[in-house]
């Protein structure tokens, strides 16, 4: 099950989810663009990577399509570590809004990993608008696809 | 005069300072590495750029030296716009701490510009530690050097 929570005192959304996958498998699924597009976002979209350089100091851009409408996103990889990714994130429909995202992969042993994701923005209004945007559909369906990739041995 | 303020409700430091310079001059002073090292930080340090790619999706790293001690910093340029820079910032002495910085240059007319800087972190403790670190010396002395570069026609 995926947990999505708003911090009480900070403009932060925190997500945790356990996977039947190792930290290295989850890292690959987040850094290899051919794997990333297989799971990111809701089931109803298809995603194409426009630019992808998954290293500390690199950057990324992808475009998701749903019913002929395109939604583009871009950001920078501040850090790509062994079990930690820190990146910026902008939805190009709101180009002045920037989130700082931190992902880390906690090894639970026995081939299981807890993913922790933290998204920090500069206002509670912006944070709450994200929570009310239907983001949980993309998070839940996306992570279900990621879990299937691991179970099927594709990552 | 430089104003440095902690937000009451958010883990943010906000800095404003007026300059006898145009927005374009301030943008050059923040994006040209040869100009940047002439003003950044306290008077007592010397700074060398290790890596610099001032464009949306680029990254940077510099090393400041004081009395034989080196202090390194790095980050990513999330956005380099006409009058706005959004970047990440890490002091390598605390490699897990990341700030999201937004700078913008407000044209006051008559060759004057108000610089606005916002630094967002993910805890009030981290924000307050920055404020108590003596950062205002670097900010005040650095911006005084930047002002002199403008007055001397060097930017």
PDB file of C-alpha atoms in Angstrom:
ATOM      1  CA  UNK A   1       0.000   0.000   0.000  1.00  0.00           C
ATOM      2  CA  UNK A   2       1.123   3.518  -0.766  1.00  0.00           C
ATOM      3  CA  UNK A   3       0.987   6.175   1.950  1.00  0.00           C
ATOM      4  CA  UNK A   4       0.672   9.817   0.838  1.00  0.00           C
ATOM      5  CA  UNK A   5       0.860  12.370   3.662  1.00  0.00           C
ATOM      6  CA  UNK A   6       1.016  16.130   4.069  1.00  0.00           C
ATOM      7  CA  UNK A   7       3.430  17.337   6.748  1.00  0.00           C
ATOM      8  CA  UNK A   8       1.683  19.209   9.558  1.00  0.00           C
ATOM      9  CA  UNK A   9       4.254  22.027   9.832  1.00  0.00           C
ATOM     10  CA  UNK A  10       6.138  22.087   6.505  1.00  0.00           C
ATOM     11  CA  UNK A  11       5.058  22.490   2.841  1.00  0.00           C
ATOM     12  CA  UNK A  12       6.006  18.869   2.167  1.00  0.00           C
ATOM     13  CA  UNK A  13       4.268  15.778   0.770  1.00  0.00           C
ATOM     14  CA  UNK A  14       5.742  12.450   1.910  1.00  0.00           C
ATOM     15  CA  UNK A  15       5.122   9.160   0.119  1.00  0.00           C
ATOM     16  CA  UNK A  16       6.193   5.699   1.268  1.00  0.00           C
ATOM     17  CA  UNK A  17       5.629   2.363  -0.412  1.00  0.00           C
ATOM     18  CA  UNK A  18       7.124  -1.114   0.010  1.00  0.00           C
ATOM     19  CA  UNK A  19       8.239  -3.039  -3.066  1.00  0.00           C
ATOM     20  CA  UNK A  20       9.163  -6.647  -3.793  1.00  0.00           C
ATOM     21  CA  UNK A  21      12.399  -5.353  -5.328  1.00  0.00           C
ATOM     22  CA  UNK A  22      15.940  -4.504  -4.232  1.00  0.00           C
ATOM     23  CA  UNK A  23      17.200  -0.910  -3.868  1.00  0.00           C
ATOM     24  CA  UNK A  24      19.323  -1.480  -6.989  1.00  0.00           C
ATOM     25  CA  UNK A  25      16.247  -2.524  -8.991  1.00  0.00           C
ATOM     26  CA  UNK A  26      14.327   0.579  -7.862  1.00  0.00           C
ATOM     27  CA  UNK A  27      17.334   2.775  -8.668  1.00  0.00           C
ATOM     28  CA  UNK A  28      17.465   1.320 -12.205  1.00  0.00           C
ATOM     29  CA  UNK A  29      13.712   1.883 -12.664  1.00  0.00           C
ATOM     30  CA  UNK A  30      14.206   5.572 -11.720  1.00  0.00           C
ATOM     31  CA  UNK A  31      17.374   6.246 -13.733  1.00  0.00           C
ATOM     32  CA  UNK A  32      17.070   4.156 -16.936  1.00  0.00           C
ATOM     33  CA  UNK A  33      14.763   6.176 -19.238  1.00  0.00           C
ATOM     34  CA  UNK A  34      13.538   3.080 -21.100  1.00  0.00           C
ATOM     35  CA  UNK A  35      12.385   1.561 -17.804  1.00  0.00           C
ATOM     36  CA  UNK A  36      11.103   4.840 -16.336  1.00  0.00           C
ATOM     37  CA  UNK A  37       8.517   5.395 -19.102  1.00  0.00           C
ATOM     38  CA  UNK A  38       7.108   1.899 -18.519  1.00  0.00           C
ATOM     39  CA  UNK A  39       5.768   2.754 -15.071  1.00  0.00           C
ATOM     40  CA  UNK A  40       5.593   6.519 -14.406  1.00  0.00           C
ATOM     41  CA  UNK A  41       2.115   8.052 -13.977  1.00  0.00           C
ATOM     42  CA  UNK A  42      -1.448   6.833 -14.413  1.00  0.00           C
ATOM     43  CA  UNK A  43      -2.302   3.821 -16.593  1.00  0.00           C
ATOM     44  CA  UNK A  44      -4.139   6.067 -19.083  1.00  0.00           C
ATOM     45  CA  UNK A  45      -1.038   8.009 -20.191  1.00  0.00           C
ATOM     46  CA  UNK A  46       1.907   7.226 -22.397  1.00  0.00           C
ATOM     47  CA  UNK A  47       5.211   8.947 -21.708  1.00  0.00           C
ATOM     48  CA  UNK A  48       8.118   9.812 -23.982  1.00  0.00           C
ATOM     49  CA  UNK A  49      11.482  11.008 -22.742  1.00  0.00           C
ATOM     50  CA  UNK A  50      12.682  14.157 -24.487  1.00  0.00           C
ATOM     51  CA  UNK A  51      15.979  14.524 -22.595  1.00  0.00           C
ATOM     52  CA  UNK A  52      17.562  12.329 -19.903  1.00  0.00           C
ATOM     53  CA  UNK A  53      20.941  12.521 -18.179  1.00  0.00           C
ATOM     54  CA  UNK A  54      20.613  10.675 -14.849  1.00  0.00           C
ATOM     55  CA  UNK A  55      23.785  11.757 -13.057  1.00  0.00           C
ATOM     56  CA  UNK A  56      24.603  14.348 -10.404  1.00  0.00           C
ATOM     57  CA  UNK A  57      24.414  17.642 -12.307  1.00  0.00           C
ATOM     58  CA  UNK A  58      22.365  16.238 -15.189  1.00  0.00           C
ATOM     59  CA  UNK A  59      18.783  17.052 -16.168  1.00  0.00           C
ATOM     60  CA  UNK A  60      15.656  15.497 -17.633  1.00  0.00           C
ATOM     61  CA  UNK A  61      12.449  16.285 -19.566  1.00  0.00           C
ATOM     62  CA  UNK A  62       9.542  14.049 -20.493  1.00  0.00           C
ATOM     63  CA  UNK A  63       6.147  14.469 -22.141  1.00  0.00           C
ATOM     64  CA  UNK A  64       3.065  12.476 -21.150  1.00  0.00           C
ATOM     65  CA  UNK A  65       0.115  12.122 -23.513  1.00  0.00           C
ATOM     66  CA  UNK A  66      -3.511  11.423 -22.681  1.00  0.00           C
ATOM     67  CA  UNK A  67      -6.357  11.579 -25.248  1.00  0.00           C
ATOM     68  CA  UNK A  68      -4.278  13.729 -27.575  1.00  0.00           C
ATOM     69  CA  UNK A  69      -3.315  16.209 -24.831  1.00  0.00           C
ATOM     70  CA  UNK A  70       0.331  16.601 -23.895  1.00  0.00           C
ATOM     71  CA  UNK A  71       1.709  17.370 -20.419  1.00  0.00           C
ATOM     72  CA  UNK A  72       5.418  18.150 -20.183  1.00  0.00           C
ATOM     73  CA  UNK A  73       7.684  18.028 -17.123  1.00  0.00           C
ATOM     74  CA  UNK A  74      11.338  18.889 -16.603  1.00  0.00           C
ATOM     75  CA  UNK A  75      13.930  19.168 -13.882  1.00  0.00           C
ATOM     76  CA  UNK A  76      17.527  18.731 -12.785  1.00  0.00           C
ATOM     77  CA  UNK A  77      19.242  15.833 -11.044  1.00  0.00           C
ATOM     78  CA  UNK A  78      20.935  17.543  -8.079  1.00  0.00           C
ATOM     79  CA  UNK A  79      22.205  14.170  -6.820  1.00  0.00           C
ATOM     80  CA  UNK A  80      22.110  10.614  -8.127  1.00  0.00           C
ATOM     81  CA  UNK A  81      23.633   8.500  -5.359  1.00  0.00           C
ATOM     82  CA  UNK A  82      23.699   4.757  -4.638  1.00  0.00           C
ATOM     83  CA  UNK A  83      20.300   4.730  -2.911  1.00  0.00           C
ATOM     84  CA  UNK A  84      19.238   8.403  -3.089  1.00  0.00           C
ATOM     85  CA  UNK A  85      18.050  10.786  -5.796  1.00  0.00           C
ATOM     86  CA  UNK A  86      17.527  14.534  -5.252  1.00  0.00           C
ATOM     87  CA  UNK A  87      15.946  16.381  -8.158  1.00  0.00           C
ATOM     88  CA  UNK A  88      13.919  19.431  -9.084  1.00  0.00           C
ATOM     89  CA  UNK A  89      10.502  19.052 -10.717  1.00  0.00           C
ATOM     90  CA  UNK A  90       8.373  21.477 -12.760  1.00  0.00           C
ATOM     91  CA  UNK A  91       5.095  20.816 -14.592  1.00  0.00           C
ATOM     92  CA  UNK A  92       5.440  23.087 -17.619  1.00  0.00           C
ATOM     93  CA  UNK A  93       1.760  24.101 -17.371  1.00  0.00           C
ATOM     94  CA  UNK A  94       2.839  26.012 -14.231  1.00  0.00           C
ATOM     95  CA  UNK A  95       6.380  26.936 -15.220  1.00  0.00           C
ATOM     96  CA  UNK A  96       7.195  29.104 -12.172  1.00  0.00           C
ATOM     97  CA  UNK A  97       6.385  26.332  -9.667  1.00  0.00           C
ATOM     98  CA  UNK A  98       9.340  24.178  -8.679  1.00  0.00           C
ATOM     99  CA  UNK A  99       9.389  21.235  -6.264  1.00  0.00           C
ATOM    100  CA  UNK A 100      12.536  19.798  -4.670  1.00  0.00           C
ATOM    101  CA  UNK A 101      12.139  16.022  -4.543  1.00  0.00           C
ATOM    102  CA  UNK A 102      14.175  13.587  -2.467  1.00  0.00           C
ATOM    103  CA  UNK A 103      13.843   9.832  -3.026  1.00  0.00           C
ATOM    104  CA  UNK A 104      15.617   7.189  -0.998  1.00  0.00           C
ATOM    105  CA  UNK A 105      15.473   3.411  -0.986  1.00  0.00           C
ATOM    106  CA  UNK A 106      15.550   1.664   2.386  1.00  0.00           C
ATOM    107  CA  UNK A 107      16.690  -1.962   2.168  1.00  0.00           C
ATOM    108  CA  UNK A 108      14.246  -4.131   4.173  1.00  0.00           C
ATOM    109  CA  UNK A 109      16.161  -7.365   3.394  1.00  0.00           C
ATOM    110  CA  UNK A 110      14.788 -10.477   1.657  1.00  0.00           C
ATOM    111  CA  UNK A 111      14.599  -8.585  -1.645  1.00  0.00           C
ATOM    112  CA  UNK A 112      12.220  -5.966  -0.297  1.00  0.00           C
ATOM    113  CA  UNK A 113      12.681  -2.176  -0.244  1.00  0.00           C
ATOM    114  CA  UNK A 114      10.792   0.753   1.224  1.00  0.00           C
ATOM    115  CA  UNK A 115      10.697   3.746  -1.127  1.00  0.00           C
ATOM    116  CA  UNK A 116      10.582   7.139   0.619  1.00  0.00           C
ATOM    117  CA  UNK A 117       9.746  10.211  -1.452  1.00  0.00           C
ATOM    118  CA  UNK A 118       9.614  13.766  -0.144  1.00  0.00           C
ATOM    119  CA  UNK A 119       8.387  16.705  -2.229  1.00  0.00           C
ATOM    120  CA  UNK A 120       9.096  20.223  -0.886  1.00  0.00           C
ATOM    121  CA  UNK A 121       7.504  23.399  -2.284  1.00  0.00           C
ATOM    122  CA  UNK A 122       7.482  27.027  -1.122  1.00  0.00           C
ATOM    123  CA  UNK A 123       3.844  27.403  -0.047  1.00  0.00           C
ATOM    124  CA  UNK A 124       1.136  25.399   1.702  1.00  0.00           C
ATOM    125  CA  UNK A 125      -1.336  26.516  -1.004  1.00  0.00           C
ATOM    126  CA  UNK A 126       0.883  25.000  -3.718  1.00  0.00           C
ATOM    127  CA  UNK A 127       1.367  21.807  -1.733  1.00  0.00           C
ATOM    128  CA  UNK A 128      -2.373  21.413  -1.079  1.00  0.00           C
ATOM    129  CA  UNK A 129      -3.227  22.119  -4.736  1.00  0.00           C
ATOM    130  CA  UNK A 130      -0.976  19.176  -5.695  1.00  0.00           C
ATOM    131  CA  UNK A 131      -2.723  16.931  -3.157  1.00  0.00           C
ATOM    132  CA  UNK A 132      -6.127  17.915  -4.555  1.00  0.00           C
ATOM    133  CA  UNK A 133      -5.079  17.485  -8.206  1.00  0.00           C
ATOM    134  CA  UNK A 134      -5.706  13.748  -8.281  1.00  0.00           C
ATOM    135  CA  UNK A 135      -1.986  12.995  -7.974  1.00  0.00           C
ATOM    136  CA  UNK A 136      -2.711   9.842  -5.933  1.00  0.00           C
ATOM    137  CA  UNK A 137      -4.060   8.102  -9.069  1.00  0.00           C
ATOM    138  CA  UNK A 138      -0.732   8.582 -10.827  1.00  0.00           C
ATOM    139  CA  UNK A 139       1.236   7.585  -7.734  1.00  0.00           C
ATOM    140  CA  UNK A 140      -0.811   4.452  -7.005  1.00  0.00           C
ATOM    141  CA  UNK A 141      -1.117   3.233 -10.600  1.00  0.00           C
ATOM    142  CA  UNK A 142       2.504   4.110 -11.351  1.00  0.00           C
ATOM    143  CA  UNK A 143       3.899   2.231  -8.364  1.00  0.00           C
ATOM    144  CA  UNK A 144       1.654  -0.774  -9.144  1.00  0.00           C
ATOM    145  CA  UNK A 145       3.268  -0.880 -12.621  1.00  0.00           C
ATOM    146  CA  UNK A 146       6.726  -0.551 -11.068  1.00  0.00           C
ATOM    147  CA  UNK A 147       5.976  -3.464  -8.707  1.00  0.00           C
ATOM    148  CA  UNK A 148       4.868  -5.599 -11.675  1.00  0.00           C
ATOM    149  CA  UNK A 149       8.110  -4.831 -13.541  1.00  0.00           C
ATOM    150  CA  UNK A 150      10.052  -6.134 -10.547  1.00  0.00           C
ATOM    151  CA  UNK A 151       7.884  -9.242 -10.104  1.00  0.00           C
ATOM    152  CA  UNK A 152       8.200  -9.989 -13.839  1.00  0.00           C
ATOM    153  CA  UNK A 153      11.997  -9.664 -13.646  1.00  0.00           C
ATOM    154  CA  UNK A 154      12.096  -6.749 -16.085  1.00  0.00           C
ATOM    155  CA  UNK A 155      14.154  -4.386 -13.885  1.00  0.00           C
TER     156      UNK A 155
ATOM    157  CA  UNK B   1      21.158  47.963   2.659  1.00  0.00           C
ATOM    158  CA  UNK B   2      20.603  44.242   2.590  1.00  0.00           C
ATOM    159  CA  UNK B   3      17.575  42.725   4.310  1.00  0.00           C
ATOM    160  CA  UNK B   4      17.830  39.094   5.488  1.00  0.00           C
ATOM    161  CA  UNK B   5      14.604  37.638   6.921  1.00  0.00           C
ATOM    162  CA  UNK B   6      13.304  34.309   8.119  1.00  0.00           C
ATOM    163  CA  UNK B   7       9.737  33.517   7.054  1.00  0.00           C
ATOM    164  CA  UNK B   8       7.377  33.133  10.004  1.00  0.00           C
ATOM    165  CA  UNK B   9       5.551  30.050   8.681  1.00  0.00           C
ATOM    166  CA  UNK B  10       7.870  28.462   6.101  1.00  0.00           C
ATOM    167  CA  UNK B  11      11.492  27.144   6.230  1.00  0.00           C
ATOM    168  CA  UNK B  12      12.616  30.020   3.998  1.00  0.00           C
ATOM    169  CA  UNK B  13      15.231  32.792   4.171  1.00  0.00           C
ATOM    170  CA  UNK B  14      14.458  35.859   2.054  1.00  0.00           C
ATOM    171  CA  UNK B  15      17.065  38.430   1.051  1.00  0.00           C
ATOM    172  CA  UNK B  16      16.457  41.724  -0.749  1.00  0.00           C
ATOM    173  CA  UNK B  17      18.986  44.345  -1.785  1.00  0.00           C
ATOM    174  CA  UNK B  18      18.876  47.306  -4.153  1.00  0.00           C
ATOM    175  CA  UNK B  19      21.715  47.816  -6.634  1.00  0.00           C
ATOM    176  CA  UNK B  20      22.893  50.661  -8.860  1.00  0.00           C
ATOM    177  CA  UNK B  21      22.813  48.189 -11.766  1.00  0.00           C
ATOM    178  CA  UNK B  22      20.374  46.966 -14.397  1.00  0.00           C
ATOM    179  CA  UNK B  23      18.755  43.513 -14.233  1.00  0.00           C
ATOM    180  CA  UNK B  24      20.949  42.498 -17.205  1.00  0.00           C
ATOM    181  CA  UNK B  25      24.109  43.506 -15.299  1.00  0.00           C
ATOM    182  CA  UNK B  26      23.052  41.501 -12.232  1.00  0.00           C
ATOM    183  CA  UNK B  27      22.193  38.515 -14.437  1.00  0.00           C
ATOM    184  CA  UNK B  28      25.686  38.656 -15.988  1.00  0.00           C
ATOM    185  CA  UNK B  29      27.288  38.863 -12.539  1.00  0.00           C
ATOM    186  CA  UNK B  30      25.401  35.691 -11.521  1.00  0.00           C
ATOM    187  CA  UNK B  31      25.930  33.656 -14.714  1.00  0.00           C
ATOM    188  CA  UNK B  32      29.427  34.585 -15.990  1.00  0.00           C
ATOM    189  CA  UNK B  33      31.858  32.541 -13.851  1.00  0.00           C
ATOM    190  CA  UNK B  34      34.711  35.048 -14.261  1.00  0.00           C
ATOM    191  CA  UNK B  35      32.485  37.787 -12.841  1.00  0.00           C
ATOM    192  CA  UNK B  36      30.854  35.564 -10.211  1.00  0.00           C
ATOM    193  CA  UNK B  37      34.132  34.746  -8.420  1.00  0.00           C
ATOM    194  CA  UNK B  38      34.941  38.478  -8.149  1.00  0.00           C
ATOM    195  CA  UNK B  39      32.098  39.130  -5.726  1.00  0.00           C
ATOM    196  CA  UNK B  40      30.655  35.948  -4.149  1.00  0.00           C
ATOM    197  CA  UNK B  41      31.132  35.499  -0.391  1.00  0.00           C
ATOM    198  CA  UNK B  42      33.080  37.322   2.325  1.00  0.00           C
ATOM    199  CA  UNK B  43      36.067  39.552   1.513  1.00  0.00           C
ATOM    200  CA  UNK B  44      38.458  37.110   3.250  1.00  0.00           C
ATOM    201  CA  UNK B  45      37.899  34.240   0.779  1.00  0.00           C
ATOM    202  CA  UNK B  46      39.051  33.549  -2.738  1.00  0.00           C
ATOM    203  CA  UNK B  47      36.847  31.428  -4.972  1.00  0.00           C
ATOM    204  CA  UNK B  48      37.670  29.202  -7.935  1.00  0.00           C
ATOM    205  CA  UNK B  49      35.073  27.742 -10.269  1.00  0.00           C
ATOM    206  CA  UNK B  50      35.474  24.001 -10.780  1.00  0.00           C
ATOM    207  CA  UNK B  51      32.502  23.498 -13.129  1.00  0.00           C
ATOM    208  CA  UNK B  52      30.037  26.028 -14.551  1.00  0.00           C
ATOM    209  CA  UNK B  53      27.225  25.634 -17.082  1.00  0.00           C
ATOM    210  CA  UNK B  54      24.766  28.490 -16.501  1.00  0.00           C
ATOM    211  CA  UNK B  55      21.770  27.354 -18.536  1.00  0.00           C
ATOM    212  CA  UNK B  56      18.469  25.658 -17.689  1.00  0.00           C
ATOM    213  CA  UNK B  57      19.462  22.057 -16.950  1.00  0.00           C
ATOM    214  CA  UNK B  58      23.139  22.867 -16.351  1.00  0.00           C
ATOM    215  CA  UNK B  59      25.089  22.646 -13.102  1.00  0.00           C
ATOM    216  CA  UNK B  60      27.922  24.325 -11.184  1.00  0.00           C
ATOM    217  CA  UNK B  61      30.596  23.726  -8.538  1.00  0.00           C
ATOM    218  CA  UNK B  62      33.014  26.133  -6.892  1.00  0.00           C
ATOM    219  CA  UNK B  63      35.599  26.002  -4.121  1.00  0.00           C
ATOM    220  CA  UNK B  64      36.269  28.884  -1.727  1.00  0.00           C
ATOM    221  CA  UNK B  65      39.530  29.108   0.189  1.00  0.00           C
ATOM    222  CA  UNK B  66      40.241  30.879   3.469  1.00  0.00           C
ATOM    223  CA  UNK B  67      43.546  30.561   5.405  1.00  0.00           C
ATOM    224  CA  UNK B  68      44.380  27.324   3.595  1.00  0.00           C
ATOM    225  CA  UNK B  69      40.974  25.739   4.293  1.00  0.00           C
ATOM    226  CA  UNK B  70      38.740  24.832   1.362  1.00  0.00           C
ATOM    227  CA  UNK B  71      34.935  24.968   1.314  1.00  0.00           C
ATOM    228  CA  UNK B  72      33.210  23.466  -1.730  1.00  0.00           C
ATOM    229  CA  UNK B  73      29.672  24.047  -2.987  1.00  0.00           C
ATOM    230  CA  UNK B  74      27.701  22.573  -5.879  1.00  0.00           C
ATOM    231  CA  UNK B  75      24.257  22.604  -7.406  1.00  0.00           C
ATOM    232  CA  UNK B  76      22.085  22.520 -10.510  1.00  0.00           C
ATOM    233  CA  UNK B  77      20.593  25.348 -12.535  1.00  0.00           C
ATOM    234  CA  UNK B  78      16.919  24.363 -12.709  1.00  0.00           C
ATOM    235  CA  UNK B  79      16.109  27.559 -14.616  1.00  0.00           C
ATOM    236  CA  UNK B  80      18.158  30.404 -16.062  1.00  0.00           C
ATOM    237  CA  UNK B  81      15.609  32.902 -17.396  1.00  0.00           C
ATOM    238  CA  UNK B  82      15.808  36.548 -18.480  1.00  0.00           C
ATOM    239  CA  UNK B  83      15.445  37.933 -14.944  1.00  0.00           C
ATOM    240  CA  UNK B  84      15.146  34.761 -12.825  1.00  0.00           C
ATOM    241  CA  UNK B  85      17.454  31.975 -11.692  1.00  0.00           C
ATOM    242  CA  UNK B  86      16.257  28.844  -9.851  1.00  0.00           C
ATOM    243  CA  UNK B  87      19.013  26.574  -8.586  1.00  0.00           C
ATOM    244  CA  UNK B  88      19.863  23.943  -6.012  1.00  0.00           C
ATOM    245  CA  UNK B  89      22.655  24.553  -3.494  1.00  0.00           C
ATOM    246  CA  UNK B  90      24.683  22.172  -1.315  1.00  0.00           C
ATOM    247  CA  UNK B  91      27.661  22.930   0.947  1.00  0.00           C
ATOM    248  CA  UNK B  92      29.744  19.784   0.578  1.00  0.00           C
ATOM    249  CA  UNK B  93      30.570  19.799   4.304  1.00  0.00           C
ATOM    250  CA  UNK B  94      26.900  18.834   4.788  1.00  0.00           C
ATOM    251  CA  UNK B  95      26.308  16.826   1.615  1.00  0.00           C
ATOM    252  CA  UNK B  96      22.763  15.651   2.413  1.00  0.00           C
ATOM    253  CA  UNK B  97      21.444  19.196   2.920  1.00  0.00           C
ATOM    254  CA  UNK B  98      19.999  20.815  -0.201  1.00  0.00           C
ATOM    255  CA  UNK B  99      18.491  24.284  -0.572  1.00  0.00           C
ATOM    256  CA  UNK B 100      16.270  25.383  -3.449  1.00  0.00           C
ATOM    257  CA  UNK B 101      17.178  28.982  -4.296  1.00  0.00           C
ATOM    258  CA  UNK B 102      15.153  31.418  -6.379  1.00  0.00           C
ATOM    259  CA  UNK B 103      16.654  34.743  -7.468  1.00  0.00           C
ATOM    260  CA  UNK B 104      14.831  37.403  -9.399  1.00  0.00           C
ATOM    261  CA  UNK B 105      15.758  40.893 -10.501  1.00  0.00           C
ATOM    262  CA  UNK B 106      13.081  43.585 -10.225  1.00  0.00           C
ATOM    263  CA  UNK B 107      13.712  46.569 -12.516  1.00  0.00           C
ATOM    264  CA  UNK B 108      13.272  49.766 -10.475  1.00  0.00           C
ATOM    265  CA  UNK B 109      14.060  52.038 -13.465  1.00  0.00           C
ATOM    266  CA  UNK B 110      16.855  54.634 -13.742  1.00  0.00           C
ATOM    267  CA  UNK B 111      19.469  51.855 -13.841  1.00  0.00           C
ATOM    268  CA  UNK B 112      18.484  50.469 -10.450  1.00  0.00           C
ATOM    269  CA  UNK B 113      17.383  46.918  -9.605  1.00  0.00           C
ATOM    270  CA  UNK B 114      16.029  45.165  -6.533  1.00  0.00           C
ATOM    271  CA  UNK B 115      17.483  41.675  -6.107  1.00  0.00           C
ATOM    272  CA  UNK B 116      15.139  39.174  -4.412  1.00  0.00           C
ATOM    273  CA  UNK B 117      16.597  35.869  -3.210  1.00  0.00           C
ATOM    274  CA  UNK B 118      14.623  33.067  -1.566  1.00  0.00           C
ATOM    275  CA  UNK B 119      16.253  29.993  -0.045  1.00  0.00           C
ATOM    276  CA  UNK B 120      13.963  27.050   0.821  1.00  0.00           C
ATOM    277  CA  UNK B 121      15.043  24.056   2.932  1.00  0.00           C
ATOM    278  CA  UNK B 122      13.143  21.142   4.451  1.00  0.00           C
ATOM    279  CA  UNK B 123      13.388  21.980   8.163  1.00  0.00           C
ATOM    280  CA  UNK B 124      13.225  25.023  10.420  1.00  0.00           C
ATOM    281  CA  UNK B 125      16.283  23.692  12.301  1.00  0.00           C
ATOM    282  CA  UNK B 126      18.319  23.669   9.066  1.00  0.00           C
ATOM    283  CA  UNK B 127      17.099  27.135   8.123  1.00  0.00           C
ATOM    284  CA  UNK B 128      17.919  28.577  11.565  1.00  0.00           C
ATOM    285  CA  UNK B 129      21.362  26.928  11.572  1.00  0.00           C
ATOM    286  CA  UNK B 130      22.115  28.779   8.313  1.00  0.00           C
ATOM    287  CA  UNK B 131      20.979  32.067   9.833  1.00  0.00           C
ATOM    288  CA  UNK B 132      23.222  31.515  12.870  1.00  0.00           C
ATOM    289  CA  UNK B 133      26.264  30.456  10.781  1.00  0.00           C
ATOM    290  CA  UNK B 134      27.431  34.001  10.096  1.00  0.00           C
ATOM    291  CA  UNK B 135      26.012  33.928   6.560  1.00  0.00           C
ATOM    292  CA  UNK B 136      25.173  37.641   6.758  1.00  0.00           C
ATOM    293  CA  UNK B 137      28.875  38.529   6.544  1.00  0.00           C
ATOM    294  CA  UNK B 138      29.168  36.730   3.214  1.00  0.00           C
ATOM    295  CA  UNK B 139      25.918  38.205   1.943  1.00  0.00           C
ATOM    296  CA  UNK B 140      26.721  41.779   2.962  1.00  0.00           C
ATOM    297  CA  UNK B 141      30.368  41.770   1.870  1.00  0.00           C
ATOM    298  CA  UNK B 142      29.556  39.878  -1.325  1.00  0.00           C
ATOM    299  CA  UNK B 143      26.803  42.256  -2.393  1.00  0.00           C
ATOM    300  CA  UNK B 144      29.014  45.260  -1.573  1.00  0.00           C
ATOM    301  CA  UNK B 145      31.626  43.838  -3.995  1.00  0.00           C
ATOM    302  CA  UNK B 146      28.889  43.250  -6.594  1.00  0.00           C
ATOM    303  CA  UNK B 147      27.719  46.856  -6.231  1.00  0.00           C
ATOM    304  CA  UNK B 148      31.300  48.099  -6.746  1.00  0.00           C
ATOM    305  CA  UNK B 149      31.653  46.035  -9.924  1.00  0.00           C
ATOM    306  CA  UNK B 150      28.553  47.743 -11.298  1.00  0.00           C
ATOM    307  CA  UNK B 151      29.645  51.242 -10.256  1.00  0.00           C
ATOM    308  CA  UNK B 152      33.100  50.618 -11.791  1.00  0.00           C
ATOM    309  CA  UNK B 153      31.477  49.503 -15.067  1.00  0.00           C
ATOM    310  CA  UNK B 154      32.987  45.999 -14.867  1.00  0.00           C
ATOM    311  CA  UNK B 155      29.702  44.102 -15.343  1.00  0.00           C
TER     312      UNK B 155
END
